[in-house]
mmCIF file with all atom_site columns, C-alpha atoms in Angstrom:
data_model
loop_
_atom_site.group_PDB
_atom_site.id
_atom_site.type_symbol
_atom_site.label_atom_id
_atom_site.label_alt_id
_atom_site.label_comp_id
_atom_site.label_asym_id
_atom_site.label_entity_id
_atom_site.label_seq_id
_atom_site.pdbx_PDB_ins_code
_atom_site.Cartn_x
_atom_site.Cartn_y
_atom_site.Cartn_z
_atom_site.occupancy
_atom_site.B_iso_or_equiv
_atom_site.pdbx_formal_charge
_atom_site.auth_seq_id
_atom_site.auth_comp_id
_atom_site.auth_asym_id
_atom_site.auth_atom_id
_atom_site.pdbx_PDB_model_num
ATOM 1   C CA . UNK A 1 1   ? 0.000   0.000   0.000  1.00 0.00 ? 1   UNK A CA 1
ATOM 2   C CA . UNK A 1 2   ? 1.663   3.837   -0.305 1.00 0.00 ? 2   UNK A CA 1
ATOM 3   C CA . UNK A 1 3   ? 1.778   6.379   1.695  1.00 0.00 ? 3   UNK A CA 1
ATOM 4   C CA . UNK A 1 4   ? -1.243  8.611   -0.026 1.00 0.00 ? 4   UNK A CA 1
ATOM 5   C CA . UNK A 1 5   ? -3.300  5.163   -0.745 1.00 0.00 ? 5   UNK A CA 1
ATOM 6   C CA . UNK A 1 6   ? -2.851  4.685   3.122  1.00 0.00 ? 6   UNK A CA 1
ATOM 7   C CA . UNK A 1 7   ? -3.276  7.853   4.303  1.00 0.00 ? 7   UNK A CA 1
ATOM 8   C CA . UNK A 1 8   ? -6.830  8.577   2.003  1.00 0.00 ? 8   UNK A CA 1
ATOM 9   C CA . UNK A 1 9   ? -7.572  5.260   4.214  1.00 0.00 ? 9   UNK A CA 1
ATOM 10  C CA . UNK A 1 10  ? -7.087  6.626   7.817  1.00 0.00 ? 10  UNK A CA 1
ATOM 11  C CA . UNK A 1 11  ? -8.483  9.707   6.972  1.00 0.00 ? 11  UNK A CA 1
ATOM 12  C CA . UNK A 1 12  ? -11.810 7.870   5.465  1.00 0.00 ? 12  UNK A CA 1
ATOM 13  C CA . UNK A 1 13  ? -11.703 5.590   8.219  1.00 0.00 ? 13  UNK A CA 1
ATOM 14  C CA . UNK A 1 14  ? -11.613 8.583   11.316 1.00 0.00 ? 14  UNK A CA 1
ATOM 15  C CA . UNK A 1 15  ? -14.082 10.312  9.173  1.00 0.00 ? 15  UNK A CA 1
ATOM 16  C CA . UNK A 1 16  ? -15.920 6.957   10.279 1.00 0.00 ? 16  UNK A CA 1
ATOM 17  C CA . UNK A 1 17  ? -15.358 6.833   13.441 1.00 0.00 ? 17  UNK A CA 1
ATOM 18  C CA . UNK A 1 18  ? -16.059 10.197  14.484 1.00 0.00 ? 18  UNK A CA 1
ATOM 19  C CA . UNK A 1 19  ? -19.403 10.175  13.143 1.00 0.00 ? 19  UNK A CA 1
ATOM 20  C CA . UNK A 1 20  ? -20.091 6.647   15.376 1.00 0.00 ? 20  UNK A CA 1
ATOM 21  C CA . UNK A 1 21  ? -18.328 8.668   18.709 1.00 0.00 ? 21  UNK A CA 1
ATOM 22  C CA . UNK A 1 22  ? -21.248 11.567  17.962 1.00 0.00 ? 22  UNK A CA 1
ATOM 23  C CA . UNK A 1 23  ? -23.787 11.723  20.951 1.00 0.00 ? 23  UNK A CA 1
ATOM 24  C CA . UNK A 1 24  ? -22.434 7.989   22.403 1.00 0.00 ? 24  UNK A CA 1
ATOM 25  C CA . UNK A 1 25  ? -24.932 6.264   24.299 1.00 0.00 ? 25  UNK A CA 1
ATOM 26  C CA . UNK A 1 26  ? -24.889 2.826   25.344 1.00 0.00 ? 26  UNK A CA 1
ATOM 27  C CA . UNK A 1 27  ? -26.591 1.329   22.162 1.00 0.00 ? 27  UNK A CA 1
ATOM 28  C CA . UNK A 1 28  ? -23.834 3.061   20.072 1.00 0.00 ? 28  UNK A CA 1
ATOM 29  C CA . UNK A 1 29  ? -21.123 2.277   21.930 1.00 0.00 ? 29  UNK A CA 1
ATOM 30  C CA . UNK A 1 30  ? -21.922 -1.218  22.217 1.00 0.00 ? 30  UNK A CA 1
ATOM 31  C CA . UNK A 1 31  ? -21.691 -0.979  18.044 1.00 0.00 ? 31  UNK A CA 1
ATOM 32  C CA . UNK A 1 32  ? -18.519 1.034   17.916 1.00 0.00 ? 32  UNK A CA 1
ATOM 33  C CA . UNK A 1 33  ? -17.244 -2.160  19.791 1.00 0.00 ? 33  UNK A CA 1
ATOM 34  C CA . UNK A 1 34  ? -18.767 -4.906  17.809 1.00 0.00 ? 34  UNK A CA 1
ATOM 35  C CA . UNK A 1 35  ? -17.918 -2.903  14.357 1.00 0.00 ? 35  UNK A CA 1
ATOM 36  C CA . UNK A 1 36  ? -13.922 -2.321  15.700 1.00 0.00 ? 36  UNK A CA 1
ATOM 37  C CA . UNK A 1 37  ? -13.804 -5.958  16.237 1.00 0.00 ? 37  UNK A CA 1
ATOM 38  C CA . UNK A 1 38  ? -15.130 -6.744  12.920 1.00 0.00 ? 38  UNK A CA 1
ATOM 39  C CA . UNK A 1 39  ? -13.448 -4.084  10.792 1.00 0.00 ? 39  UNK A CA 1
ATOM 40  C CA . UNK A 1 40  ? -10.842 -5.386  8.483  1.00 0.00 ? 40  UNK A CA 1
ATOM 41  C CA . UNK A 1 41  ? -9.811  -1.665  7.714  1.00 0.00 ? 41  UNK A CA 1
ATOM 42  C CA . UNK A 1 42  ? -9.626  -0.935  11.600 1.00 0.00 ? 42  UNK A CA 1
ATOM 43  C CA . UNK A 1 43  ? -7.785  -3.763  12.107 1.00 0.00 ? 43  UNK A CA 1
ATOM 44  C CA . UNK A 1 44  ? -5.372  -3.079  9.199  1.00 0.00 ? 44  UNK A CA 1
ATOM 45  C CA . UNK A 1 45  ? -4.649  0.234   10.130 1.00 0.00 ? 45  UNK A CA 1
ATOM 46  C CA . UNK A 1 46  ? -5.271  0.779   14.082 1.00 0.00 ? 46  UNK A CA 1
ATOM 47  C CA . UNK A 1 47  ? -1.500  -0.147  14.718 1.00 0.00 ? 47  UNK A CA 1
ATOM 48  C CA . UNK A 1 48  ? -0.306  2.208   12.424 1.00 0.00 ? 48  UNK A CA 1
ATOM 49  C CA . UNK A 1 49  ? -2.331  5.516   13.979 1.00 0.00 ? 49  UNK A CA 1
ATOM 50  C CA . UNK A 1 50  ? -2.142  6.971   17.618 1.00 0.00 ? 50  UNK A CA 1
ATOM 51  C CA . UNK A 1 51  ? -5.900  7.842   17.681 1.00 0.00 ? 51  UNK A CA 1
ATOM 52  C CA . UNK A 1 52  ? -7.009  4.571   16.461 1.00 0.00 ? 52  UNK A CA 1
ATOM 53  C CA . UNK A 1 53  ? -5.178  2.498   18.787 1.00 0.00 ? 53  UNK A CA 1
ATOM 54  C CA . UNK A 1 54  ? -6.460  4.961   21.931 1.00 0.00 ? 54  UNK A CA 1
ATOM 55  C CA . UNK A 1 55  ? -9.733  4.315   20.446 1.00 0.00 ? 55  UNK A CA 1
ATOM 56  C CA . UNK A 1 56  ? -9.031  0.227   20.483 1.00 0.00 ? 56  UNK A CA 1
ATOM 57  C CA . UNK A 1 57  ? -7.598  0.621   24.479 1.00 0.00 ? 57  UNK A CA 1
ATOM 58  C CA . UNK A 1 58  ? -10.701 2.207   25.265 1.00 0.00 ? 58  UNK A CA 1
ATOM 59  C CA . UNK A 1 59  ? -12.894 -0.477  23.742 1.00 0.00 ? 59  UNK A CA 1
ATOM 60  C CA . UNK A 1 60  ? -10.810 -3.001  25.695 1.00 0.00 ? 60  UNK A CA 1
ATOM 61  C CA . UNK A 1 61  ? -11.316 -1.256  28.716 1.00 0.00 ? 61  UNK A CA 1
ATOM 62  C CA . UNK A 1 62  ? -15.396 -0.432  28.435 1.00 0.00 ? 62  UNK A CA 1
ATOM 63  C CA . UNK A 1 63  ? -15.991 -3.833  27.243 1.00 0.00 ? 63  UNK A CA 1
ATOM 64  C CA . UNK A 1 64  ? -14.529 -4.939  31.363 1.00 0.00 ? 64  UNK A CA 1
ATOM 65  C CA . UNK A 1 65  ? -15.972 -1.819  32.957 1.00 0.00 ? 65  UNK A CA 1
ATOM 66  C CA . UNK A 1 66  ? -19.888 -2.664  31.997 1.00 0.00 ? 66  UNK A CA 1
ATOM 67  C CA . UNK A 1 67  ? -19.181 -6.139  33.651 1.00 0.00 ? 67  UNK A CA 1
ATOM 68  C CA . UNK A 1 68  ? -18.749 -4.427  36.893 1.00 0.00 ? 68  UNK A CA 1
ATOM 69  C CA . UNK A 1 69  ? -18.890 -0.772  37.366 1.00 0.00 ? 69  UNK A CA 1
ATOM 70  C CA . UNK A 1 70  ? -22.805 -0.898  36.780 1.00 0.00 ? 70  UNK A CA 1
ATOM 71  C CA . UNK A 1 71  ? -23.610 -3.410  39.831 1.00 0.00 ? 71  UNK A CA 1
ATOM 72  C CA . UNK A 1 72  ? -21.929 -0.293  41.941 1.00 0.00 ? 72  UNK A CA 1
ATOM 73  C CA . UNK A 1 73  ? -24.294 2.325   40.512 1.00 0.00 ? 73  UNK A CA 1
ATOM 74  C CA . UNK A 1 74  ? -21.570 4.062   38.724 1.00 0.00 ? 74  UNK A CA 1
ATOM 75  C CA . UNK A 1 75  ? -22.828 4.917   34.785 1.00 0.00 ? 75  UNK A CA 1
ATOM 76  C CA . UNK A 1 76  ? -20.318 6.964   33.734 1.00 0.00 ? 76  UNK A CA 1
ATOM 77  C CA . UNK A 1 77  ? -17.496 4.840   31.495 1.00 0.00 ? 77  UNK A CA 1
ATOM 78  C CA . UNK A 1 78  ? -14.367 5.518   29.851 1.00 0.00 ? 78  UNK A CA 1
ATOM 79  C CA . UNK A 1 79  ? -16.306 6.991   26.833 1.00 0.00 ? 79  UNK A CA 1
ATOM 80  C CA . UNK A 1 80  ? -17.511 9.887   29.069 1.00 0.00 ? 80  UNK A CA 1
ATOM 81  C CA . UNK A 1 81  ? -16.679 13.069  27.715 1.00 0.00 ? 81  UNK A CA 1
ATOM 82  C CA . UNK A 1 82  ? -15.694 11.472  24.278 1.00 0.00 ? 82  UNK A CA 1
ATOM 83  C CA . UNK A 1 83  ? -17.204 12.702  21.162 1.00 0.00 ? 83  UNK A CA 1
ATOM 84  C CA . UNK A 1 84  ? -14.619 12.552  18.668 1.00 0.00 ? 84  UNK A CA 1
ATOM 85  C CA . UNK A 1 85  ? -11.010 11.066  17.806 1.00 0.00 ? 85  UNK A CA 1
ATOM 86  C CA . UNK A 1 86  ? -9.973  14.080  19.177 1.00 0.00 ? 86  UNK A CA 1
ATOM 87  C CA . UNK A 1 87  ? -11.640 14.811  22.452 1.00 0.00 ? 87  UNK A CA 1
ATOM 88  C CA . UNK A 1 88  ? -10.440 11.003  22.850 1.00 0.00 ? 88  UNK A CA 1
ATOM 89  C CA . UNK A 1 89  ? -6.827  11.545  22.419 1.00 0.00 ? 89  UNK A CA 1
ATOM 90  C CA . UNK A 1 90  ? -6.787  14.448  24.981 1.00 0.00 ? 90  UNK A CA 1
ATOM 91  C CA . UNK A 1 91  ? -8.804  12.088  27.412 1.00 0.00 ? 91  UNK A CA 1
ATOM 92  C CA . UNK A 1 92  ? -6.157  9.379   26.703 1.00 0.00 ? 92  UNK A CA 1
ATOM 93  C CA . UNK A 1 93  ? -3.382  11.772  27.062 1.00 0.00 ? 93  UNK A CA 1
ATOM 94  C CA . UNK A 1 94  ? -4.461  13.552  30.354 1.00 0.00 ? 94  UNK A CA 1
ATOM 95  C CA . UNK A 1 95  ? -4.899  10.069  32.116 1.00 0.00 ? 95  UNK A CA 1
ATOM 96  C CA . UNK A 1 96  ? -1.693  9.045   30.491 1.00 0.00 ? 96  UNK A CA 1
ATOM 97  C CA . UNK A 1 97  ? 0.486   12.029  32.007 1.00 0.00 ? 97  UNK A CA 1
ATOM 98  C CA . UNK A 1 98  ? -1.070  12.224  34.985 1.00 0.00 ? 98  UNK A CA 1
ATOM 99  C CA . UNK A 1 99  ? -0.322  8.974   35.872 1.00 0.00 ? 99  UNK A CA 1
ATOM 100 C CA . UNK A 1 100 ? 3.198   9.269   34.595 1.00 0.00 ? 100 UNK A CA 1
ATOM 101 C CA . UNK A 1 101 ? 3.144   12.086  37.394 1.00 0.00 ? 101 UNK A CA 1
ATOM 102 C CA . UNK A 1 102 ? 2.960   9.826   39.785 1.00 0.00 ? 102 UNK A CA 1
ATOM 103 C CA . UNK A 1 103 ? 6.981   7.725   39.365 1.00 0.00 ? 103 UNK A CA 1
ATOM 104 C CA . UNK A 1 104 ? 8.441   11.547  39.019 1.00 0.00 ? 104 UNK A CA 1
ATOM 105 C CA . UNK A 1 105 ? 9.300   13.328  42.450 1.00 0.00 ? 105 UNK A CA 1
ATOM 106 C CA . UNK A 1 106 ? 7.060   16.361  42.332 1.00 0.00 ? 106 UNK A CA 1
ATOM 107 C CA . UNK A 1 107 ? 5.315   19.214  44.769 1.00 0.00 ? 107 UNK A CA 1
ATOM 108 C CA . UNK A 1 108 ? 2.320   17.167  46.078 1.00 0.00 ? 108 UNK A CA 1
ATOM 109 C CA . UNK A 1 109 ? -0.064  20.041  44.817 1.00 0.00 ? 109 UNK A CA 1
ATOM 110 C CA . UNK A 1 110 ? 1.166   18.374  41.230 1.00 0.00 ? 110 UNK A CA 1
ATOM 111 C CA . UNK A 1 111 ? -0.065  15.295  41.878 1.00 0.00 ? 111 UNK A CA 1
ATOM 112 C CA . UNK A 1 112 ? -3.208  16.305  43.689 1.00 0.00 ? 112 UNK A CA 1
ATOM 113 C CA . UNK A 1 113 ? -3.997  18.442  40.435 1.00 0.00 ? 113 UNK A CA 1
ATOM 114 C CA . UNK A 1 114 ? -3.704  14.747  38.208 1.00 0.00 ? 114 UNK A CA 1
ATOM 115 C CA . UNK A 1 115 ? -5.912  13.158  40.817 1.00 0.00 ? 115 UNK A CA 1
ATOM 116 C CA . UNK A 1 116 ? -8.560  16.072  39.932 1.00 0.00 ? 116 UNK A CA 1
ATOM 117 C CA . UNK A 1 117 ? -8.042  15.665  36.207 1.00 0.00 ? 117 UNK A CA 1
ATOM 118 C CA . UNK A 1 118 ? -9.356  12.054  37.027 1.00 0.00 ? 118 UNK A CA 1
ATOM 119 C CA . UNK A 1 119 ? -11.923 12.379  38.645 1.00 0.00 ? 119 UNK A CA 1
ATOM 120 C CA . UNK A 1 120 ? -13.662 15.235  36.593 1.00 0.00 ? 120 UNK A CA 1
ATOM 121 C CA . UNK A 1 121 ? -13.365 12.554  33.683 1.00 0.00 ? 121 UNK A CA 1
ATOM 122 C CA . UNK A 1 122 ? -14.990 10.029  35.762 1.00 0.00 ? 122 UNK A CA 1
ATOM 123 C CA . UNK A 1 123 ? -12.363 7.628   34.829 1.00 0.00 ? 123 UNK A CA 1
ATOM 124 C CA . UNK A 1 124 ? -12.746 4.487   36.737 1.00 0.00 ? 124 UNK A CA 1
ATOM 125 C CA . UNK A 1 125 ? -10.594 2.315   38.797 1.00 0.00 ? 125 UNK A CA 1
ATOM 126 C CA . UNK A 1 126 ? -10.293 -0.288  36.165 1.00 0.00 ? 126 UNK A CA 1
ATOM 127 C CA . UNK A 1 127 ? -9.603  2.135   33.936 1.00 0.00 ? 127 UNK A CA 1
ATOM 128 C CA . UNK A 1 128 ? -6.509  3.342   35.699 1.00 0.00 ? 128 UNK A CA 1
ATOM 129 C CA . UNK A 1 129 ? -5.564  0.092   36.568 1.00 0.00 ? 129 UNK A CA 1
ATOM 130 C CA . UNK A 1 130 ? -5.386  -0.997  32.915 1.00 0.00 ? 130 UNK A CA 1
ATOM 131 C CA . UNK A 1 131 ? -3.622  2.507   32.139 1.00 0.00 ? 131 UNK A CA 1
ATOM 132 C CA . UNK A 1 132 ? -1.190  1.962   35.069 1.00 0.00 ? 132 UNK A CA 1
ATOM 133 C CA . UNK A 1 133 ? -0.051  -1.205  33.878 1.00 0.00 ? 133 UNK A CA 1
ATOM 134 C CA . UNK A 1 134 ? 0.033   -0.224  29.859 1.00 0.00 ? 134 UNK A CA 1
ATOM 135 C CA . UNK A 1 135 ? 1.600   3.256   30.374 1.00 0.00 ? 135 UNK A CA 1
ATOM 136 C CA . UNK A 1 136 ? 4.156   3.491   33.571 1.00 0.00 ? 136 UNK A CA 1
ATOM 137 C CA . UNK A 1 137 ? 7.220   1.334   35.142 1.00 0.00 ? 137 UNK A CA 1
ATOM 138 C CA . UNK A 1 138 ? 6.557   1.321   38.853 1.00 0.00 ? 138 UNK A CA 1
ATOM 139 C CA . UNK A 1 139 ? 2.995   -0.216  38.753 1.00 0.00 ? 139 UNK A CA 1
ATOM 140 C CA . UNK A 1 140 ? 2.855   -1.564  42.034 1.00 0.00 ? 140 UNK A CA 1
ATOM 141 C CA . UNK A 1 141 ? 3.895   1.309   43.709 1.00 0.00 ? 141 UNK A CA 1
ATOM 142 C CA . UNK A 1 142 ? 1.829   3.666   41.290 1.00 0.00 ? 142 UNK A CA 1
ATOM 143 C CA . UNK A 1 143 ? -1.411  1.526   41.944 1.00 0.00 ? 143 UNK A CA 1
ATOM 144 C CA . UNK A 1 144 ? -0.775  2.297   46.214 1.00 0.00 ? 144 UNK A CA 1
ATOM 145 C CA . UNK A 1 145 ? 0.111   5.983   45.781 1.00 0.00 ? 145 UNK A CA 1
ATOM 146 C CA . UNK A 1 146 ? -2.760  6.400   43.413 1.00 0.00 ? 146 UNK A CA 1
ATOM 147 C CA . UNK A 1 147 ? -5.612  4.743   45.332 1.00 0.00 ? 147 UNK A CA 1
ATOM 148 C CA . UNK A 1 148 ? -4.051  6.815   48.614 1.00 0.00 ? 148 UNK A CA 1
ATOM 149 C CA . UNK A 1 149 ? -5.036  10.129  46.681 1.00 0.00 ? 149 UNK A CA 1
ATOM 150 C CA . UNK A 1 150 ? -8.106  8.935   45.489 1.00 0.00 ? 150 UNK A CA 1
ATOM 151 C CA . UNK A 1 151 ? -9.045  7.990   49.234 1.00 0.00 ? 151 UNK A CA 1
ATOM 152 C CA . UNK A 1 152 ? -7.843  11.498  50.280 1.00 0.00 ? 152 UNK A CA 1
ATOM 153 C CA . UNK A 1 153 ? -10.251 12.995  47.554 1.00 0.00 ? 153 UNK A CA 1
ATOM 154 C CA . UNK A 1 154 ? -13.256 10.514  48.836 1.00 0.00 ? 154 UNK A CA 1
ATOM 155 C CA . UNK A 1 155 ? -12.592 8.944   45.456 1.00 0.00 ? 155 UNK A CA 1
ATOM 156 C CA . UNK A 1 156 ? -13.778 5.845   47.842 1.00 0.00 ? 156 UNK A CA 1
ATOM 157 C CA . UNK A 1 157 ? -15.307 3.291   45.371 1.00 0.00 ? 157 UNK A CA 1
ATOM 158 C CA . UNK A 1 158 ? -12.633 4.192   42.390 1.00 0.00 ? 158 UNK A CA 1
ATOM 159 C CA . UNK A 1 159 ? -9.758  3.521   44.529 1.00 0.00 ? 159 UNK A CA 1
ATOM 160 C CA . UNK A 1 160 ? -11.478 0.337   45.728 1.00 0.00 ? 160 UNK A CA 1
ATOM 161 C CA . UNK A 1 161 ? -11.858 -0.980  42.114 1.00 0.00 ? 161 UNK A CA 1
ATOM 162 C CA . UNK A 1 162 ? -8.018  -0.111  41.705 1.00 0.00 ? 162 UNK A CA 1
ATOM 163 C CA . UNK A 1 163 ? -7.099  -1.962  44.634 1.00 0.00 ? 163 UNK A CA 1
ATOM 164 C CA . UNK A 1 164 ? -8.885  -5.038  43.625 1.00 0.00 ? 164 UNK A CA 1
ATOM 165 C CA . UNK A 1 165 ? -7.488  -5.044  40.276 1.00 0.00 ? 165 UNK A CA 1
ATOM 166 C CA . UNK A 1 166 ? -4.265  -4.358  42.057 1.00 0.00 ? 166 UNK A CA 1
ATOM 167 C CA . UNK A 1 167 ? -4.661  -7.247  44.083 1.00 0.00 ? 167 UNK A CA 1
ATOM 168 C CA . UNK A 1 168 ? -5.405  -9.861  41.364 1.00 0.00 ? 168 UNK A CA 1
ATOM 169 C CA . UNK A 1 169 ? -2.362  -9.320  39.406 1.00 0.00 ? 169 UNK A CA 1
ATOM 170 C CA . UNK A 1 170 ? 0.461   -8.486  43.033 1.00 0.00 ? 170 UNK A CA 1
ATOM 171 C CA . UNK A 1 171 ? -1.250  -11.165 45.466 1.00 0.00 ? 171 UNK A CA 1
ATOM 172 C CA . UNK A 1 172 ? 1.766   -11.111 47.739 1.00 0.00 ? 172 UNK A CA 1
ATOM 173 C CA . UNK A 1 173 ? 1.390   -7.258  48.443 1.00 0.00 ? 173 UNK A CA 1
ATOM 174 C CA . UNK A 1 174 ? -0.132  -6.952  51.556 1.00 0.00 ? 174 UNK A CA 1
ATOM 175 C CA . UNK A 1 175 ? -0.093  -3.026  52.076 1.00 0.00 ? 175 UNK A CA 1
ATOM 176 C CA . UNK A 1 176 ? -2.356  -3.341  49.120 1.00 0.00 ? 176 UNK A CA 1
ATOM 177 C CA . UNK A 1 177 ? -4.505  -5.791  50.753 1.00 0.00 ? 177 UNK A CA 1
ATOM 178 C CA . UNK A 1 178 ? -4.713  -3.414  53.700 1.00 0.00 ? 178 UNK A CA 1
ATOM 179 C CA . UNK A 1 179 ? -5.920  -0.894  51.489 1.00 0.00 ? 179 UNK A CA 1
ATOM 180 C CA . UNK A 1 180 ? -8.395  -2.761  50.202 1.00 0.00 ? 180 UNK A CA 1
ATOM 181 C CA . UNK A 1 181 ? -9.693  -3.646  53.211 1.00 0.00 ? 181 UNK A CA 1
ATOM 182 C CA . UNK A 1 182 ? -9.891  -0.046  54.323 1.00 0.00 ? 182 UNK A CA 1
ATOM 183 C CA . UNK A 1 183 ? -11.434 0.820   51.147 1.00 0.00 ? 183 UNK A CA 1
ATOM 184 C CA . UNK A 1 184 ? -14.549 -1.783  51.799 1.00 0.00 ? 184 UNK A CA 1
ATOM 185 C CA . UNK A 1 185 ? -14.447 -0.885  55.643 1.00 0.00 ? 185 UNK A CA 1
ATOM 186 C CA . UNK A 1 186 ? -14.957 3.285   54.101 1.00 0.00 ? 186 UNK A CA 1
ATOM 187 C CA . UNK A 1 187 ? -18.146 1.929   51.852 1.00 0.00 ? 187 UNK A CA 1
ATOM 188 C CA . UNK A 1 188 ? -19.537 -0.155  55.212 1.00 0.00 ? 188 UNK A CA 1
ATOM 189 C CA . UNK A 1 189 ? -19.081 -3.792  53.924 1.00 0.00 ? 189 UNK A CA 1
ATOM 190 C CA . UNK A 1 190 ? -17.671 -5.286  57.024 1.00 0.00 ? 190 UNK A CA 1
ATOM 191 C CA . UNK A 1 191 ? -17.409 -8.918  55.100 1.00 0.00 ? 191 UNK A CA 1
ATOM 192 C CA . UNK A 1 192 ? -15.371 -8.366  52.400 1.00 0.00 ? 192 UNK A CA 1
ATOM 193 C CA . UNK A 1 193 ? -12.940 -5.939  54.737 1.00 0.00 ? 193 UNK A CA 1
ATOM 194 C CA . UNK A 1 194 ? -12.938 -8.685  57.160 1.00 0.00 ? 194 UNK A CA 1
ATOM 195 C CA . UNK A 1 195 ? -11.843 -11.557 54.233 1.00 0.00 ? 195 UNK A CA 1
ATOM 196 C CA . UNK A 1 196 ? -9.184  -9.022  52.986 1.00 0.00 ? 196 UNK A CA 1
ATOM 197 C CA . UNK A 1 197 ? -7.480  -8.673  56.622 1.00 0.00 ? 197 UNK A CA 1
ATOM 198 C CA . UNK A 1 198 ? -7.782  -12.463 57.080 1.00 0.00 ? 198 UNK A CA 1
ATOM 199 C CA . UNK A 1 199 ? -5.661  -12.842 54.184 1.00 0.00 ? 199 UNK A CA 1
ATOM 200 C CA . UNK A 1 200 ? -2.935  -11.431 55.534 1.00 0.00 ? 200 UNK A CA 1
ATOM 201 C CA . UNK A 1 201 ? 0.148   -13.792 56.526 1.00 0.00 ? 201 UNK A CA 1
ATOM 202 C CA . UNK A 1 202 ? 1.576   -11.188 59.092 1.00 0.00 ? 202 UNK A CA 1
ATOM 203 C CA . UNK A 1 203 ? -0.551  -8.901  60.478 1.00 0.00 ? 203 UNK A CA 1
ATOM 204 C CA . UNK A 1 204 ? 0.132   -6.379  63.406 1.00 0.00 ? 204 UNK A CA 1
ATOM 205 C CA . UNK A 1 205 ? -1.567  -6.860  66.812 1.00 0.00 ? 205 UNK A CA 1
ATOM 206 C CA . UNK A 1 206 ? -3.490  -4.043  65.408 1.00 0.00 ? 206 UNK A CA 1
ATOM 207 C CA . UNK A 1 207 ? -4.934  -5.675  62.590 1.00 0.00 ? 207 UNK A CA 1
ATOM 208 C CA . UNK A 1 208 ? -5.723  -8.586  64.641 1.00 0.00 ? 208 UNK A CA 1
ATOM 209 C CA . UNK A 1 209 ? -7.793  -6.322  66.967 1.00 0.00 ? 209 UNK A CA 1
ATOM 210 C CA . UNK A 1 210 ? -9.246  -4.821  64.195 1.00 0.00 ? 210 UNK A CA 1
ATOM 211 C CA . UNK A 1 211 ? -9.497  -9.222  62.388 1.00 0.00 ? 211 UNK A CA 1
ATOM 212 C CA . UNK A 1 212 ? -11.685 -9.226  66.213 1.00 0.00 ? 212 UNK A CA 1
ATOM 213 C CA . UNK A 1 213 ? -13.855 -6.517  66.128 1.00 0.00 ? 213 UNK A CA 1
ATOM 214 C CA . UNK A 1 214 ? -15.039 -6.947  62.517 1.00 0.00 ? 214 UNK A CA 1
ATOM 215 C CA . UNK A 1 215 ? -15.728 -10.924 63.288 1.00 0.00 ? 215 UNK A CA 1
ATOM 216 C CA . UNK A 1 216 ? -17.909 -9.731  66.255 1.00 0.00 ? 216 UNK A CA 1
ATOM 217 C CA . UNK A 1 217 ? -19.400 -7.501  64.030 1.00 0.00 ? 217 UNK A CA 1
ATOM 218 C CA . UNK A 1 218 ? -20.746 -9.510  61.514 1.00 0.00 ? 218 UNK A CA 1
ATOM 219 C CA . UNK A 1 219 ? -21.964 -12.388 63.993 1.00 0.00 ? 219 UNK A CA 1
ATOM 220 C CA . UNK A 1 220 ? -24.090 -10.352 65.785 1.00 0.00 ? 220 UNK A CA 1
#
């Protein structure tokens, strides 16, 4: 294929697209995903464009968000605020540097000021968990110091979702157990704090008092 032939392609094909990311609702983002999975062109060419492979992350990550986010009464996806290839690149890009903010040392006011970013586009906990893990080094450590923000903001149920994720993939970290369990203890399920804190191979005499309390708890 040359260069023109290719580029007439990607500039047919985001002429596409755009007009399927106008005034998104559920029905029509459910067939932006189905036709991006189907699409030879997309296919073809994604890998070769910067929007069009943002646009495939983000179908990756709302396809695992409507398993989940829904059941804890949060609508808002990683779509939100997205009506273009454009609009979806600066989305991308604001997540993407603001959690690059995070591994470089930095007045806390900096970080605070990514946190906010977040949150007024309603990006979720498993989307920062995906992001964290495609885009920076230090995941492990970005996933704790980002869910401690979050908690600071009363970002409660996004930095729960980023713990769990968190969880899944670094089972032997216990701080971010401990978080977790924190995080469910904040939203007033006593149960699943209580199985996170059990989990734990060490825990201080603290944590057992606290292991106590929450078993009382929940047999009464």
């Amino acid at each position: 294929m040359g260069l023109q032939q290719q580029y007439e392609e990607l500039k047919a094909l985001r002429s596409e697209i755009d007009g399927k990311l106008n005034n998104l609702d559920f029905q029509k983002i459910k067939e932006l995903i189905l036709w991006q999975a189907k699409s030879e062109d997309f296919k073809k060419l994604h890998i070769k464009d910067t929007q069009l492979s943002m646009l495939a992350v983000f179908c990756e990550i709302w396809a695992d968000e409507k398993k989940k986010l829904v059941e804890a009464g949060i609508w808002e996806d990683i779509f939100y605020k997205v009506d273009s290839l454009q609009t979806l690149e600066q989305k991308y890009l604001t997540v993407q540097f603001g959690l690059l903010r995070l591994e470089t040392p930095m007045p806390v006011e900096y970080y605070e000021q990514a946190v906010d970013d977040l949150i007024a586009y309603r990006v979720s906990g498993i989307a920062l968990y995906r992001l964290i893990m495609r885009e920076t080094a230090c995941k492990e450590q970005n996933i704790l110091k980002l869910a401690g923000l979050l908690k600071e903001k009363e970002q409660i149920t996004t930095a729960r979702f980023l713990l769990q994720y968190g969880r899944e993939t670094y089972p032997g970290n216990e701080e971010i157990l401990l978080e977790l369990a924190d995080c469910w203890l904040e939203e007033g399920n006593l149960e699943q704090s209580y199985e996170c804190l059990k989990q734990m191979q060490s825990p201080s005499m603290e944590i057992q008092e606290l292991i106590g309390e929450l078993e009382n708890a929940i047999s009464q």
